[in-house]
Amino acid sequence: MIELAFSILASDFAHLADEVAAAERGGGTIVHIDVMDGHFVPNITFGPPVVKALRPITKLPLDCHLMIEDPDAYIAAFVEAGADMISVHQETCRHLHRTLQVIEQQGALSGVVLNPATPVETLIEVLPMVHYVLVMSVNPGFGGQKFLPLAVDKIAHLARLREEMGLNFRIEVDGGVALDTVELVVRAGADMLVAGSAVFEKGRTEQNAVELLRVARAAVAGA
Ligand code: DX5
Ligand code: ZN
C-alpha cells in the first residue's frame, strides 16, 4: 500500500494545525517530522515540544526523522511527546542495533535512514529488526532540494533484499519526491513517500496531496 508521509518542514508554521488537516484531507496518512540539531545537519528545526503540540490535533501516526547526533539521548523524550515511529540515521549510531532495540522498547516503530553516500549493505544485519528503511534522495538538512537519482537503485536493492531475506520492512523515500519523480521511486519499490514542498507549495496543500497520490498509485497499477 502506498502512503503519503507529508513533511511539515515545508508547511506554514503559523497555521500548522490547518496545514496538517489539509494534507490529511488530501489523503496523507503519516505526519513526517524532520528533527534537525545544527550538528549532524546544518539546520535546526523541531524538538519534542512540537511533537507534543501536534499529538492532540491529529490521529495520524507521527513519524519522527531524527537528524541529530546522539539520538539515543532523545528517543524517550520523543516517544513521551507522542511519536509513533522513530527513524535514526545509520551514520549517527555507533551501536545501531542497540538504538533500534531502544526505540522498540520505548513502544515506537523503528526505522533506519541512509544518507545518499551510505551503502545499503551497511544495514544487512539489522534489516530483520526494523519496521522501515528510509532512503534519503537528497542530502539531509533542507527541504526543496533536487532529487538524487542514485536513490532509485538503492530502493530497488532494498526491495530485492526484502524478498530474498523473506522480510517485510517498509521502504520510505525522502527528498525531492514530487510529480516528476514519484513514479520512479514507486516503481523501484518505495511505499512510504515523504514529500514536503510538493505537498505544501502554493497554498494548495489538499489538492497537491491528492494529485501526488494519484500519480503514485497509477505508477503501481502500471508497474
Ligand atoms: C530533508 C528532510 C525532508 C524534507 C523533504 O532533510 O528529511 O523530509 O522535508 O522536503 P522536500 O519534499 O521538499 O524535498
Ligand atoms: Zn525527513
XYZ file of N, CA and C and ligand atoms in Angstrom:
684
model
N 0.842 -1.206 0.000
C 0.000 0.000 0.000
C 0.878 1.258 0.000
N 0.603 2.158 -0.917
C 1.364 3.397 -0.982
C 0.801 4.399 0.030
N 1.679 4.983 0.829
C 1.227 6.005 1.788
C 2.005 7.300 1.600
N 1.336 8.393 1.855
C 1.984 9.702 1.792
C 2.305 10.183 3.212
N 3.612 10.346 3.474
C 4.073 10.902 4.751
C 4.439 12.358 4.469
N 3.533 13.260 4.796
C 3.784 14.663 4.434
C 4.734 15.302 5.447
N 5.759 15.972 4.916
C 6.781 16.590 5.773
C 6.374 18.019 6.116
N 6.098 18.243 7.396
C 5.617 19.562 7.819
C 6.694 20.637 7.727
N 7.936 20.231 7.426
C 9.017 21.213 7.286
C 8.659 22.300 6.267
N 7.898 21.907 5.243
C 7.556 22.862 4.184
C 6.220 23.562 4.438
N 5.603 23.299 5.586
C 4.269 23.865 5.827
C 4.365 25.283 6.370
N 3.212 25.912 6.470
C 3.129 27.257 7.047
C 3.012 27.084 8.566
N 4.122 27.315 9.281
C 4.164 27.017 10.720
C 3.159 27.854 11.530
N 2.788 29.005 11.004
C 1.823 29.840 11.726
C 0.427 29.215 11.709
N 0.237 28.245 10.805
C -1.066 27.562 10.692
C -0.854 26.058 10.631
N -0.022 25.571 11.520
C 0.398 24.167 11.438
C -0.784 23.200 11.522
N -1.696 23.435 12.446
C -2.829 22.511 12.604
C -3.680 22.479 11.323
N -3.898 23.648 10.704
C -4.689 23.693 9.468
C -3.974 22.974 8.336
N -2.649 23.143 8.284
C -1.860 22.503 7.231
C -1.934 20.981 7.352
N -1.809 20.481 8.577
C -1.889 19.031 8.799
C -3.276 18.529 8.392
N -4.313 19.273 8.779
C -5.684 18.856 8.442
C -5.874 18.824 6.923
N -5.326 19.808 6.213
C -5.484 19.855 4.755
C -4.746 18.692 4.092
N -3.544 18.384 4.559
C -2.783 17.267 3.982
C -3.501 15.948 4.254
N -4.114 15.858 5.416
C -4.867 14.647 5.763
C -6.109 14.527 4.858
N -6.798 15.626 4.637
C -7.955 15.583 3.724
C -7.541 15.160 2.321
N -6.328 15.527 1.942
C -5.815 15.169 0.612
C -5.335 13.725 0.520
N -5.404 12.990 1.627
C -5.038 11.567 1.582
C -3.746 11.212 2.301
N -3.062 12.201 2.856
C -1.839 11.912 3.622
C -2.180 11.081 4.851
N -1.355 10.083 5.157
C -1.689 9.190 6.279
C -0.594 9.123 7.342
N 0.508 9.839 7.144
C 1.594 9.864 8.128
C 2.112 11.305 8.211
N 2.332 11.786 9.443
C 2.916 13.124 9.616
C 4.426 12.937 9.799
N 5.191 13.441 8.838
C 6.653 13.291 8.879
C 7.257 14.541 9.513
N 8.006 14.323 10.598
C 8.542 15.447 11.381
C 10.065 15.412 11.324
N 10.652 16.415 10.680
C 12.096 16.451 10.464
C 12.796 17.148 11.621
N 13.469 16.339 12.431
C 14.136 16.857 13.624
C 15.621 17.085 13.298
N 16.048 18.337 13.367
C 17.431 18.697 12.990
C 18.095 19.466 14.115
N 19.373 19.184 14.331
C 20.053 19.702 15.532
C 21.161 20.728 15.266
N 21.412 21.062 14.000
C 22.501 22.011 13.728
C 23.886 21.407 13.870
N 23.975 20.091 14.118
C 25.277 19.417 14.221
C 25.404 18.327 13.165
N 24.491 17.353 13.235
C 24.527 16.304 12.202
C 24.173 16.904 10.848
N 23.235 17.834 10.855
C 22.876 18.570 9.637
C 22.954 20.070 9.933
N 23.181 20.871 8.911
C 23.416 22.302 9.150
C 22.134 23.120 9.287
N 21.174 22.621 10.020
C 19.905 23.330 10.152
C 19.284 22.909 11.483
N 18.440 23.743 12.034
C 17.772 23.458 13.311
C 16.267 23.544 13.083
N 15.535 22.537 13.592
C 14.085 22.600 13.382
C 13.320 22.372 14.684
N 12.720 21.187 14.812
C 11.772 20.932 15.905
C 12.339 19.992 16.958
N 11.775 20.084 18.158
C 12.079 19.129 19.221
C 10.793 18.538 19.768
N 10.882 17.787 20.859
C 9.703 17.139 21.432
C 8.521 18.077 21.711
N 8.694 19.346 22.074
C 7.503 20.182 22.327
C 6.598 20.335 21.104
N 7.178 20.352 19.924
C 6.349 20.469 18.713
C 5.605 19.155 18.467
N 6.264 18.030 18.742
C 5.587 16.729 18.618
C 4.412 16.691 19.602
N 4.665 17.159 20.799
C 3.610 17.171 21.829
C 2.430 18.058 21.414
N 2.728 19.166 20.773
C 1.660 20.072 20.332
C 0.850 19.460 19.191
N 1.503 18.653 18.362
C 0.809 18.026 17.239
C -0.066 16.858 17.679
N 0.362 16.200 18.774
C -0.309 14.944 19.172
C -1.829 15.074 19.289
N -2.362 16.098 19.960
C -3.823 16.150 20.084
C -4.558 16.625 18.833
N -3.866 17.142 17.836
C -4.604 17.701 16.698
C -4.806 16.713 15.544
N -4.206 15.517 15.635
C -4.396 14.524 14.575
C -4.300 13.124 15.153
N -5.013 12.190 14.498
C -4.910 10.787 14.902
C -3.848 10.071 14.071
N -3.313 10.734 13.051
C -2.336 10.078 12.181
C -1.051 9.774 12.954
N -0.344 8.708 12.554
C 0.937 8.421 13.204
C 1.960 9.541 12.977
N 2.709 9.843 14.011
C 3.756 10.865 13.936
C 5.094 10.159 13.722
N 5.709 10.464 12.592
C 6.946 9.804 12.131
C 8.097 10.787 12.349
N 8.903 10.550 13.381
C 9.996 11.481 13.679
C 11.287 11.014 13.040
N 11.786 11.819 12.128
C 13.028 11.533 11.403
C 14.134 12.302 12.122
N 14.917 11.570 12.922
C 15.911 12.233 13.766
C 17.230 12.451 13.011
N 17.483 13.689 12.648
C 18.761 14.059 12.021
C 19.588 14.765 13.080
N 19.945 13.979 14.100
C 20.629 14.566 15.263
C 21.763 13.652 15.715
N 22.793 14.263 16.291
C 23.861 13.476 16.931
C 23.285 12.849 18.194
N 23.808 11.706 18.570
C 23.414 11.008 19.796
C 21.891 10.853 19.946
N 21.249 10.233 18.967
C 19.786 10.101 19.041
C 19.322 9.335 20.281
N 20.159 8.413 20.794
C 19.772 7.610 21.973
C 19.306 8.498 23.128
N 19.942 9.661 23.251
C 19.647 10.541 24.391
C 18.254 11.158 24.312
N 17.610 11.073 23.137
C 16.345 11.786 22.944
C 15.154 10.898 22.603
N 15.416 9.606 22.385
C 14.339 8.708 21.935
C 13.169 8.716 22.927
N 13.458 8.566 24.209
C 12.384 8.509 25.217
C 11.560 9.802 25.190
N 12.214 10.921 25.063
C 11.502 12.209 25.067
C 10.551 12.319 23.871
N 10.989 11.820 22.713
C 10.106 11.884 21.538
C 8.918 10.939 21.691
N 9.161 9.752 22.254
C 8.038 8.814 22.443
C 7.060 9.388 23.467
N 7.573 9.928 24.546
C 6.694 10.545 25.553
C 5.870 11.687 24.955
N 6.463 12.406 24.031
C 5.757 13.532 23.407
C 4.677 13.056 22.442
N 4.758 11.779 22.004
C 3.710 11.252 21.130
C 4.174 10.634 19.829
N 5.480 10.464 19.645
C 5.974 9.860 18.399
C 5.535 8.403 18.317
N 5.053 7.987 17.120
C 4.674 6.586 16.889
C 5.755 5.836 16.142
N 6.507 6.577 15.338
C 7.561 5.986 14.512
C 8.798 6.861 14.705
N 9.954 6.204 14.877
C 11.188 6.979 15.026
C 12.251 6.372 14.129
N 12.855 7.219 13.290
C 13.959 6.724 12.472
C 15.239 7.455 12.851
N 16.324 6.672 12.838
C 17.648 7.222 13.161
C 18.582 6.986 11.974
N 19.510 7.882 11.790
C 20.474 7.727 10.704
C 21.534 6.701 11.067
N 21.804 5.798 10.147
C 22.888 4.822 10.315
C 24.164 5.561 10.693
N 24.365 6.753 10.074
C 25.630 7.482 10.241
C 25.800 8.059 11.645
N 24.704 8.131 12.421
C 24.814 8.738 13.756
C 24.891 7.691 14.867
N 24.768 6.402 14.504
C 24.641 5.370 15.546
C 25.853 4.446 15.586
N 26.640 4.573 16.621
C 27.785 3.687 16.775
C 27.307 2.281 17.136
N 26.188 2.226 17.851
C 25.620 0.926 18.238
C 24.184 0.869 17.726
N 24.100 0.764 16.405
C 22.800 0.859 15.733
C 21.810 -0.192 16.232
N 22.279 -1.418 16.419
C 21.403 -2.499 16.874
C 20.753 -2.126 18.204
N 21.562 -1.620 19.114
C 21.025 -1.253 20.433
C 20.038 -0.079 20.325
N 20.368 0.891 19.505
C 19.476 2.047 19.352
C 18.110 1.614 18.816
N 18.118 0.706 17.849
C 16.841 0.222 17.291
C 16.055 -0.554 18.346
N 16.776 -1.313 19.184
C 16.105 -2.023 20.293
C 15.459 -1.022 21.249
N 16.157 0.070 21.531
C 15.627 1.075 22.461
C 14.340 1.689 21.902
N 14.313 1.967 20.613
C 13.104 2.548 20.005
C 11.922 1.603 20.212
N 12.137 0.315 19.957
C 11.055 -0.671 20.122
C 10.654 -0.800 21.589
N 11.662 -0.837 22.462
C 11.347 -0.965 23.901
C 10.526 0.220 24.391
N 10.771 1.377 23.800
C 10.013 2.564 24.204
C 8.591 2.533 23.650
N 8.356 1.647 22.692
C 6.998 1.488 22.183
C 6.735 2.159 20.842
N 7.786 2.537 20.120
C 7.591 3.125 18.786
C 8.066 2.134 17.718
N 7.632 2.357 16.480
C 8.143 1.552 15.367
C 9.500 2.111 14.972
N 10.446 1.215 14.702
C 11.819 1.680 14.429
C 12.107 1.742 12.942
N 12.841 2.793 12.576
C 13.297 2.937 11.202
C 14.772 3.296 11.189
N 15.427 2.947 10.094
C 16.833 3.340 9.952
C 16.969 4.082 8.630
N 17.789 5.141 8.648
C 17.904 6.037 7.488
C 19.303 5.958 6.885
N 19.353 6.026 5.560
C 20.632 6.041 4.846
C 20.816 7.360 4.116
N 21.935 8.019 4.383
C 22.311 9.174 3.572
C 22.609 8.715 2.143
N 22.602 9.642 1.186
C 22.879 9.232 -0.193
C 24.212 8.471 -0.348
N 25.223 8.816 0.439
C 26.542 8.181 0.264
C 26.703 6.882 1.037
N 25.700 6.498 1.822
C 25.837 5.296 2.660
C 25.240 4.083 1.950
N 26.040 3.018 1.789
C 25.535 1.855 1.044
C 24.479 1.047 1.796
N 23.591 0.446 1.043
C 22.536 -0.423 1.575
C 23.138 -1.586 2.381
N 24.298 -2.084 1.928
C 24.915 -3.253 2.579
C 25.190 -3.027 4.060
N 25.330 -1.755 4.464
C 25.651 -1.487 5.878
C 24.484 -1.848 6.798
N 23.324 -2.205 6.206
C 22.145 -2.497 7.032
C 21.790 -3.973 7.116
N 22.535 -4.832 6.389
C 22.108 -6.238 6.257
C 21.738 -6.845 7.615
N 22.601 -6.659 8.603
C 22.373 -7.327 9.900
C 21.153 -6.796 10.650
N 20.771 -5.548 10.408
C 19.637 -5.009 11.179
C 18.310 -5.038 10.412
N 18.338 -5.403 9.140
C 17.080 -5.401 8.373
C 15.975 -6.240 9.037
N 16.327 -7.414 9.637
C 15.243 -8.203 10.245
C 14.563 -7.516 11.433
N 15.170 -6.496 12.008
C 14.571 -5.899 13.212
C 13.893 -4.554 12.969
N 13.959 -4.003 11.753
C 13.361 -2.681 11.551
C 11.982 -2.761 10.898
N 11.153 -1.766 11.199
C 9.855 -1.679 10.539
C 9.954 -0.947 9.205
N 10.930 -0.055 9.107
C 11.088 0.641 7.837
C 12.518 1.118 7.640
N 12.877 1.218 6.362
C 14.163 1.787 5.980
C 13.850 3.048 5.201
N 14.517 4.140 5.575
C 14.304 5.414 4.881
C 15.518 5.711 4.003
N 15.275 5.779 2.714
C 16.339 6.095 1.755
C 16.288 7.594 1.473
N 17.365 8.295 1.807
C 17.418 9.734 1.517
C 17.714 9.933 0.030
N 16.891 10.733 -0.616
C 17.109 11.052 -2.023
C 17.571 12.507 -2.188
N 18.000 13.103 -1.066
C 18.758 14.366 -1.033
C 19.693 14.238 0.167
N 20.681 15.117 0.257
C 21.455 15.155 1.497
C 20.601 15.864 2.542
N 20.493 15.274 3.728
C 19.542 15.806 4.704
C 19.927 17.196 5.204
N 18.914 17.957 5.584
C 19.166 19.272 6.159
C 18.195 20.330 5.686
N 17.678 20.168 4.487
C 16.811 21.213 3.937
C 15.714 20.601 3.072
N 14.584 21.266 3.035
C 13.538 20.899 2.100
C 13.826 21.548 0.755
N 13.081 21.140 -0.255
C 13.155 21.800 -1.553
C 14.413 21.548 -2.359
N 15.120 20.456 -2.067
C 16.333 20.159 -2.846
C 16.001 19.239 -4.021
N 16.992 19.147 -4.929
C 16.801 18.363 -6.148
C 16.965 16.876 -5.844
N 16.067 16.071 -6.361
C 16.083 14.617 -6.200
C 17.368 14.010 -6.770
N 17.999 13.125 -5.993
C 19.217 12.438 -6.462
C 18.840 11.059 -7.016
N 19.025 10.845 -8.327
C 18.571 9.583 -8.937
C 19.224 8.334 -8.355
N 20.382 8.468 -7.691
C 21.021 7.263 -7.138
C 20.126 6.562 -6.114
N 19.160 7.282 -5.588
C 18.249 6.679 -4.606
C 17.397 5.570 -5.229
N 17.155 5.671 -6.527
C 16.261 4.695 -7.172
C 16.855 3.290 -7.105
N 18.147 3.166 -7.407
C 18.805 1.855 -7.337
C 18.845 1.334 -5.909
N 19.012 2.248 -4.956
C 19.061 1.803 -3.552
C 17.706 1.256 -3.109
N 16.645 1.898 -3.553
C 15.301 1.410 -3.221
C 15.094 0.022 -3.831
N 15.484 -0.121 -5.092
C 15.313 -1.413 -5.776
C 16.150 -2.495 -5.088
N 17.359 -2.123 -4.679
C 18.244 -3.065 -3.982
C 17.592 -3.531 -2.677
N 17.042 -2.596 -1.930
C 16.373 -2.949 -0.671
C 15.156 -3.841 -0.924
N 14.420 -3.546 -1.974
C 13.236 -4.362 -2.288
C 13.664 -5.791 -2.625
N 14.791 -5.935 -3.345
C 15.302 -7.287 -3.664
C 15.724 -8.017 -2.399
N 16.442 -7.295 -1.515
C 16.894 -7.914 -0.264
C 15.707 -8.357 0.585
N 14.679 -7.526 0.609
C 13.486 -7.849 1.401
C 12.892 -9.175 0.924
N 12.846 -9.312 -0.381
C 12.312 -10.542 -0.991
C 13.215 -11.733 -0.657
N 14.521 -11.561 -0.920
C 15.474 -12.667 -0.707
C 15.519 -13.107 0.752
N 15.413 -12.143 1.654
C 15.548 -12.456 3.083
C 14.202 -12.797 3.725
N 13.124 -12.741 2.954
C 11.801 -13.077 3.483
C 11.330 -12.108 4.563
N 11.624 -10.810 4.375
C 11.275 -9.815 5.401
C 10.107 -8.954 4.923
N 9.620 -8.100 5.823
C 8.502 -7.253 5.394
C 8.638 -5.795 5.853
N 9.891 -5.330 6.037
C 10.071 -3.912 6.369
C 9.545 -3.055 5.216
N 9.145 -1.830 5.552
C 8.656 -0.929 4.512
C 9.803 -0.049 4.020
N 9.636 0.495 2.827
C 10.681 1.341 2.245
C 10.126 2.754 2.077
N 10.749 3.680 2.811
C 10.348 5.085 2.778
C 11.400 5.839 1.966
N 10.979 6.874 1.259
C 11.936 7.681 0.491
C 11.666 9.145 0.810
N 12.746 9.920 0.895
C 12.634 11.291 1.409
C 13.587 12.234 0.682
N 12.989 13.251 0.045
C 13.799 14.290 -0.590
C 13.482 14.436 -2.064
N 12.905 15.560 -2.433
C 12.648 15.833 -3.851
C 11.587 14.936 -4.463
N 10.762 14.314 -3.616
C 9.673 13.484 -4.158
C 8.549 14.419 -4.601
N 8.246 14.398 -5.881
C 7.262 15.313 -6.467
C 6.664 14.638 -7.699
N 5.808 15.368 -8.409
C 5.114 14.756 -9.543
C 6.067 14.174 -10.580
N 7.250 14.785 -10.723
C 8.181 14.311 -11.758
C 9.093 13.173 -11.298
N 9.086 12.825 -10.028
C 9.995 11.769 -9.554
C 9.255 10.615 -8.885
N 7.992 10.826 -8.562
C 7.294 9.850 -7.715
C 7.120 8.493 -8.407
N 6.921 8.520 -9.727
C 6.742 7.236 -10.427
C 7.990 6.378 -10.323
N 9.155 7.028 -10.472
C 10.440 6.302 -10.397
C 10.592 5.574 -9.066
N 10.301 6.279 -7.969
C 10.545 5.679 -6.650
C 9.502 4.597 -6.332
N 8.289 4.803 -6.795
C 7.248 3.800 -6.549
C 7.558 2.534 -7.355
N 7.950 2.691 -8.604
C 8.263 1.523 -9.436
C 9.446 0.759 -8.857
N 10.379 1.479 -8.230
C 11.551 0.808 -7.636
C 11.165 0.052 -6.369
N 10.050 0.416 -5.741
C 9.612 -0.347 -4.568
C 9.332 0.472 -3.318
N 9.403 1.802 -3.395
C 9.107 2.617 -2.206
C 7.604 2.591 -1.927
N 7.237 2.486 -0.649
C 5.801 2.501 -0.342
C 5.405 3.535 0.711
N 6.384 4.237 1.286
C 6.051 5.399 2.131
C 6.773 6.590 1.498
N 5.993 7.514 0.991
C 6.570 8.630 0.239
C 6.576 9.875 1.109
N 7.765 10.363 1.426
C 7.859 11.624 2.164
C 7.848 12.752 1.138
N 6.999 13.741 1.368
C 7.031 14.902 0.480
C 6.708 16.146 1.290
N 7.525 17.168 1.099
C 7.349 18.441 1.793
C 6.865 19.496 0.823
N 7.786 20.037 0.024
C 7.424 21.121 -0.907
C 6.295 20.708 -1.835
N 6.357 19.475 -2.343
C 5.359 19.049 -3.326
C 3.954 19.048 -2.726
N 3.851 18.896 -1.401
C 2.529 18.900 -0.760
C 2.108 20.320 -0.363
N 3.054 21.075 0.217
C 2.637 22.336 0.841
C 2.795 23.568 -0.050
N 3.337 23.393 -1.264
C 3.595 24.586 -2.083
C 2.304 25.257 -2.550
N 2.425 26.544 -2.789
C 1.366 27.381 -3.400
C 0.054 27.404 -2.630
N 0.092 27.067 -1.323
C -1.140 27.116 -0.539
C -2.223 26.174 -1.037
N -1.821 25.135 -1.760
C -2.801 24.176 -2.321
C -2.579 22.795 -1.723
N -2.419 22.765 -0.403
C -1.995 21.536 0.262
C -2.869 20.323 -0.087
N -4.171 20.492 0.066
C -5.051 19.329 -0.155
C -4.964 18.825 -1.601
N -5.067 19.744 -2.549
C -5.030 19.343 -3.966
C -3.679 18.733 -4.327
N -2.587 19.319 -3.809
C -1.251 18.778 -4.097
C -1.134 17.330 -3.624
N -1.655 17.066 -2.426
C -1.562 15.709 -1.871
C -2.371 14.730 -2.725
N -3.575 15.149 -3.098
C -4.430 14.283 -3.923
C -3.712 13.915 -5.223
N -3.151 14.936 -5.862
C -2.522 14.721 -7.172
C -1.276 13.830 -7.056
N -0.465 14.076 -6.032
C 0.754 13.274 -5.859
C 0.390 11.804 -5.634
N -0.612 11.570 -4.798
C -1.025 10.182 -4.529
C -1.640 9.540 -5.769
N -2.363 10.338 -6.533
C -2.971 9.783 -7.756
C -1.883 9.286 -8.713
N -0.850 10.118 -8.913
C 0.237 9.730 -9.820
C 0.999 8.525 -9.256
N 1.227 8.526 -7.945
C 1.960 7.413 -7.312
C 1.195 6.107 -7.474
N -0.110 6.150 -7.231
C -0.922 4.905 -7.295
C -1.061 4.422 -8.730
N -1.096 5.366 -9.670
C -1.163 4.966 -11.083
C 0.132 4.259 -11.472
N 1.246 4.691 -10.888
C 2.536 4.062 -11.209
C 2.560 2.619 -10.704
N 1.959 2.358 -9.544
C 1.927 0.979 -9.030
C 1.081 0.133 -9.969
N -0.086 0.691 -10.317
C -1.006 -0.069 -11.165
C -0.343 -0.409 -12.503
N 0.431 0.546 -13.010
C 1.035 0.319 -14.331
C 2.437 -0.277 -14.270
N 2.930 -0.592 -13.073
C 4.341 -1.021 -12.924
C 4.601 -2.368 -13.588
C 15.358 16.765 4.396
C 14.134 16.217 5.097
C 12.945 16.044 4.228
C 12.423 17.301 3.611
C 11.859 16.905 2.275
O 16.436 16.684 5.250
O 14.431 14.947 5.669
O 11.900 15.335 4.910
O 11.405 17.929 4.342
O 11.464 18.049 1.635
P 11.145 18.071 0.072
O 9.997 17.130 -0.136
O 10.826 19.493 -0.158
O 12.391 17.599 -0.646
Zn 12.701 13.711 6.526
